[in-house]
Amino acid sequence: MIVLGIETSCDECSAAVVKDGHEIMSNVIATQIELHKPYQGVVPELASRLHTEWIQQVVEAALRQAGINKEDLDAVAVTSRPGLLGSLLVGVSFAKCYATALGIPFIGIDHIRAHLYASQIETPLEYPYLGVLVSGGHTVICRVEGYDKVEVLGTTIDDAIGEAFDKVAKFYDLGFPGGVVIDRLSQNGDPTAFLFPGPSLEGDEHRYDMSYSGLKTAVINQKERFRRPDAEDTPENLAASFQRQAVGILMKRVKLALKDTGLMRVSAGGGVAANSLLRSELKALEKQGYTVTFPSLKLCTDNGAMVAGLGCKYLEDGITSDQYLSASARVTAFKKS
Ligand code: KG4
Ligand code: ZN
């Protein structure tokens, strides 16, 4: 079963070919990062225009690198929600036309479920497990029962973790995209130079919830207040101190959720799962007997392979989309029940 996956939800124009849900035959990612850099953030109109210009070539490159013809495809999977509406619409329209012309099914894919599936492509993990989805738009701790069965335990109540990385980096003009730059600067910084506060979320309904706007505000507006008197105010120290607390806020809830649920397996996904500190803190859980997986770096940030991989699973179960498939910027189902 060979599926073409298309991902255009934000600023990566990507197409991949995956066989049987696990064999990545190609994964082409045409990044728009350089073109958004002057604005230090993704410009939605520019993103959708570039997707329109690039998508055909990216898909052709994915087929070429996989060494197959389009007639060899069994289905086309495409991210249809959530994301930037104009960008999503480019992928969805392309996928529908392409699949219809080939006479094969198309499958609309939820971007968040695709991020959660990414680690399964390379390192299959038995269900159920604790899912940690951390990206520029989402911060979710969930119980994952199957590729399509996800129960949300906790989310951010304000900014997403990746958004906090990006906003701090933008404010201090550290570079774009923020997460990557802060991760790199942190390698040479003292994580205790600034002792930034964590959120105080009261009540049982917030047991696994997170908040990042307080941390972001402290780093941006009040850093002097939290600096250790003997520590230097350098970008490296600031980055390392912010990163320590950003990851700390998440890990505290992850550990609590693991303890409460009794789950012994945990898997991360999304752009922030590329963060070196988060990866080492999750990996450290293995010493306590947990099985931990996360995607390789290329599969953490947006990519077509996670979409194709998850598409294979739906196709195996006979689940495809109909002609009315459209794009949706928001997804309401990803809230706590
Ligand atoms: O999953 P993704 O590519 O797009 C969304 O679905 O949002 O995630 C992008 C986010 C951005 O906020 C970016 O700054 C962050 O992932 N990111 C990182 C790292 N690499 C990417 N954050 C922290 N450390 C990294 N190494
Ligand atoms: Zn993403």
XYZ file of C-alpha atoms and ligand atoms in Angstrom:
364
model
C 0.000 0.000 0.000
C 1.684 3.188 -1.234
C 0.403 6.593 -0.099
C 1.426 10.093 -1.159
C 1.283 12.552 1.753
C 0.944 16.297 1.277
C 1.579 18.840 4.030
C 1.015 22.563 3.474
C -0.502 23.668 6.782
C 2.093 26.352 7.532
C 5.437 27.263 5.977
C 6.756 23.884 4.860
C 5.676 22.672 1.426
C 6.156 18.950 1.731
C 5.276 15.755 -0.093
C 6.304 12.220 0.798
C 5.708 8.660 -0.272
C 5.243 6.051 2.452
C 4.683 2.336 2.009
C 2.583 0.344 4.473
C 2.699 3.071 7.120
C 6.360 2.560 7.996
C 8.656 2.603 4.974
C 9.535 6.166 3.988
C 10.313 6.012 0.261
C 10.776 9.800 0.024
C 10.135 12.879 2.161
C 10.678 16.163 0.311
C 10.425 19.314 2.425
C 10.662 22.642 0.624
C 10.963 25.119 3.426
C 9.870 28.721 3.129
C 11.883 29.799 6.183
C 14.265 32.089 4.268
C 11.350 33.891 2.604
C 9.570 34.590 5.899
C 12.795 35.512 7.725
C 12.649 39.259 6.920
C 9.303 39.393 8.780
C 10.520 37.178 11.692
C 7.348 35.176 11.455
C 5.204 33.330 8.940
C 3.196 35.665 6.700
C 0.028 33.718 5.824
C -0.606 35.277 2.404
C 2.992 34.734 1.349
C 2.886 31.125 2.591
C -0.175 30.179 0.550
C 1.148 31.898 -2.558
C 4.435 29.980 -2.325
C 2.607 26.668 -1.763
C 0.613 27.318 -4.941
C 3.822 27.901 -6.886
C 5.753 24.956 -5.418
C 3.322 22.117 -4.776
C 3.427 20.464 -8.219
C 7.243 20.334 -8.279
C 7.452 19.107 -4.699
C 5.040 16.243 -5.431
C 6.933 15.334 -8.603
C 10.219 15.334 -6.674
C 8.692 13.054 -4.010
C 7.584 10.536 -6.659
C 10.944 10.742 -8.442
C 12.923 10.199 -5.226
C 10.691 7.274 -4.313
C 11.388 5.793 -7.743
C 7.716 5.332 -8.581
C 5.149 6.647 -11.075
C 1.966 8.362 -9.955
C 0.036 5.333 -11.234
C 1.704 3.258 -8.467
C -0.054 5.280 -5.754
C -2.964 3.757 -3.808
C -4.156 6.999 -2.198
C -3.318 10.636 -1.506
C -3.358 11.844 2.118
C -3.374 15.545 2.859
C -3.359 17.733 5.955
C -6.806 19.333 6.019
C -6.849 20.797 9.559
C -5.732 22.741 11.563
C -3.368 25.382 10.170
C -3.332 28.494 8.011
C -6.518 28.313 5.974
C -5.108 29.569 2.669
C -2.119 27.244 2.930
C -4.262 24.225 3.830
C -6.570 24.929 0.897
C -3.677 24.706 -1.555
C -2.785 21.195 -0.354
C -6.377 20.009 -0.084
C -7.350 21.276 -3.560
C -4.240 19.769 -5.094
C -4.699 16.403 -3.377
C -8.365 16.139 -4.369
C -7.666 16.918 -8.016
C -4.625 14.674 -8.162
C -6.377 11.701 -6.579
C -9.545 12.190 -8.634
C -7.555 12.339 -11.869
C -5.794 9.095 -10.907
C -9.038 7.450 -9.791
C -7.726 6.752 -6.273
C -9.060 7.822 -2.848
C -7.931 10.869 -0.882
C -7.838 11.178 2.878
C -8.026 14.386 4.940
C -5.577 14.202 7.826
C -5.593 15.996 11.180
C -2.187 17.649 11.576
C -2.040 16.957 15.311
C -2.748 13.256 14.914
C -0.088 13.191 12.183
C 2.511 14.688 14.569
C 1.560 12.063 17.147
C 1.899 9.329 14.533
C 5.336 10.505 13.307
C 7.338 8.508 15.865
C 5.308 5.378 15.046
C 6.687 5.375 11.498
C 10.251 4.729 12.628
C 9.781 3.269 16.105
C 6.471 1.458 16.470
C 5.189 1.738 20.030
C 2.420 -0.358 21.493
C -0.783 1.481 22.442
C -1.808 2.930 24.828
C 0.855 5.495 25.632
C 1.160 9.034 26.878
C 1.395 11.408 23.908
C 3.232 14.713 24.219
C 2.416 16.980 21.298
C 4.483 20.138 21.300
C 4.533 22.494 18.339
C 4.183 26.111 17.298
C 0.404 25.902 17.603
C -0.261 23.197 20.185
C 0.826 21.869 23.553
C -1.111 18.739 24.413
C -0.623 15.893 26.873
C -2.862 13.002 25.922
C -3.617 9.351 26.295
C -3.157 7.755 22.880
C -5.202 4.570 22.447
C -4.769 4.162 18.717
C -3.702 6.094 15.631
C -7.089 7.839 15.630
C -8.029 7.532 19.278
C -6.679 10.320 21.438
C -7.963 11.500 24.811
C -6.695 14.953 25.769
C -5.586 15.169 29.400
C -4.039 18.629 29.429
C -3.314 21.537 27.132
C -1.876 25.004 27.342
C -4.426 27.520 28.514
C -2.782 30.318 26.500
C 0.341 30.281 24.279
C 1.723 27.092 22.774
C 5.236 26.137 23.874
C 6.716 26.683 20.383
C 4.951 30.021 20.175
C 6.700 31.080 23.414
C 10.096 30.098 21.943
C 9.285 32.049 18.768
C 8.013 35.168 20.577
C 10.970 35.378 22.961
C 13.403 34.978 20.052
C 11.557 37.582 18.012
C 11.477 40.117 20.860
C 15.218 39.833 21.456
C 15.966 39.610 17.735
C 17.766 36.303 18.222
C 16.801 34.840 14.845
C 14.079 32.824 13.118
C 12.687 30.253 13.673
C 12.965 30.931 17.377
C 12.980 27.402 18.752
C 16.005 26.318 16.788
C 17.964 29.478 17.667
C 17.153 29.318 21.390
C 18.087 25.640 21.481
C 21.436 26.456 19.853
C 22.216 29.487 22.060
C 21.301 27.486 25.161
C 24.185 25.089 24.545
C 26.580 27.836 25.719
C 24.393 29.408 28.402
C 23.860 29.004 32.121
C 20.292 27.709 32.634
C 20.222 29.108 36.174
C 21.335 32.657 35.265
C 17.694 33.782 35.334
C 15.266 31.962 37.627
C 12.006 32.491 35.753
C 8.740 31.513 37.461
C 6.422 28.712 36.392
C 2.622 29.009 36.245
C 0.463 28.431 39.282
C -2.585 26.716 37.861
C -4.930 25.816 40.670
C -7.660 23.211 40.724
C -8.070 19.634 39.624
C -9.415 20.615 36.215
C -5.971 22.105 35.476
C -3.970 19.168 36.817
C -2.199 18.531 33.491
C -2.650 21.973 31.952
C 0.147 24.366 31.136
C 0.540 28.097 30.644
C 3.298 29.874 28.756
C 2.184 33.491 28.590
C 3.442 34.259 32.133
C 6.878 32.855 31.342
C 6.960 34.749 28.051
C 6.019 38.012 29.799
C 8.620 37.476 32.536
C 11.360 36.862 29.949
C 10.321 39.804 27.781
C 9.332 42.444 30.343
C 10.893 41.534 33.681
C 14.105 39.654 33.054
C 16.141 41.837 35.437
C 13.863 40.839 38.284
C 14.737 37.194 37.815
C 18.466 37.476 37.112
C 20.829 35.940 39.666
C 22.899 38.941 40.833
C 26.191 37.279 39.934
C 25.015 36.070 36.515
C 25.671 37.889 33.254
C 22.823 39.100 31.043
C 23.823 37.432 27.770
C 21.606 35.998 24.988
C 23.032 32.555 25.785
C 22.139 32.789 29.480
C 18.689 34.168 28.719
C 17.999 31.436 26.144
C 19.185 28.640 28.428
C 17.191 29.951 31.401
C 14.008 30.358 29.345
C 14.419 26.923 27.779
C 14.977 25.289 31.162
C 11.700 26.680 32.500
C 9.724 26.107 29.242
C 10.723 22.447 29.226
C 10.333 22.233 33.017
C 6.697 23.375 32.876
C 5.937 20.612 30.378
C 7.953 17.858 32.064
C 6.288 18.485 35.429
C 2.862 17.709 33.869
C 4.196 14.806 31.826
C 5.573 13.149 34.962
C 2.343 13.767 36.857
C 0.249 12.309 34.022
C 2.499 9.246 33.809
C 2.182 8.685 37.549
C -1.613 9.155 37.590
C -2.392 7.079 34.500
C 0.119 4.331 35.227
C 1.161 4.401 31.562
C 4.706 3.107 31.091
C 5.146 4.301 27.506
C 5.522 7.877 26.316
C 6.010 9.360 22.878
C 6.545 12.959 21.764
C 5.904 14.726 18.470
C 5.807 18.172 16.865
C 8.469 20.789 16.159
C 9.442 21.331 19.805
C 10.109 17.579 20.146
C 13.313 18.467 18.252
C 14.469 20.420 21.310
C 17.638 18.911 22.744
C 16.779 19.550 26.406
C 13.282 18.100 26.060
C 14.657 15.049 24.282
C 17.229 14.412 27.009
C 14.674 14.933 29.810
C 12.246 12.518 28.167
C 15.031 10.032 27.489
C 15.991 10.209 31.188
C 12.596 8.661 32.015
C 13.973 5.399 30.634
C 16.078 5.058 33.801
C 12.796 4.753 35.700
C 11.582 1.939 33.452
C 9.545 3.947 30.923
C 9.745 3.289 27.197
C 10.277 6.589 25.408
C 10.119 7.336 21.696
C 10.267 10.474 19.616
C 10.628 11.070 15.894
C 13.981 11.695 14.252
C 14.608 15.427 13.830
C 13.287 15.558 10.251
C 9.993 14.009 11.343
C 9.481 16.398 14.286
C 8.764 19.533 12.294
C 6.097 19.614 9.593
C 6.627 16.964 6.914
C 4.676 14.909 4.400
C 5.852 11.526 5.710
C 3.811 11.767 8.917
C 0.759 12.586 6.790
C 1.384 9.714 4.370
C 2.143 7.331 7.232
C -1.095 8.101 9.035
C -2.917 8.016 5.681
C -1.780 4.398 5.251
C -3.445 3.506 8.564
C -6.778 5.047 7.563
C -6.611 3.378 4.158
C -5.895 -0.003 5.762
C -9.111 0.453 7.752
C -11.039 1.559 4.658
C -11.474 5.130 5.880
C -11.246 7.767 3.145
C -12.690 11.258 2.611
C -15.515 12.246 0.296
C -15.706 14.973 -2.328
C -16.827 17.514 0.292
C -13.498 17.425 2.153
C -12.469 20.973 2.912
C -9.845 22.716 4.995
C -10.366 24.009 8.499
C -8.095 26.437 10.345
C -9.133 25.298 13.807
C -9.967 21.950 15.272
C -12.397 21.927 18.142
C -12.058 18.218 18.846
C -8.633 18.784 20.365
C -9.918 20.064 23.651
C -10.239 18.286 26.945
C -13.470 16.333 27.218
O 5.414 21.179 14.212
P 5.930 22.444 13.677
O 6.905 22.366 12.517
O 4.757 23.381 13.199
C 3.562 23.475 13.887
O 2.717 22.569 13.749
O 3.460 24.454 14.649
O 6.573 23.240 14.888
C 7.175 24.462 14.734
C 7.608 24.950 16.094
C 8.126 26.377 16.066
O 7.540 27.075 17.132
C 9.626 26.200 16.271
O 10.229 27.318 16.911
C 9.660 24.971 17.138
O 8.680 24.130 16.585
N 10.960 24.281 17.125
C 11.725 24.145 18.228
C 12.911 23.486 17.825
N 12.807 23.226 16.488
C 11.606 23.727 16.083
N 11.516 24.545 19.505
C 12.478 24.289 20.407
N 13.647 23.658 20.090
C 13.896 23.242 18.824
N 15.039 22.624 18.537
Zn 3.118 20.975 12.849
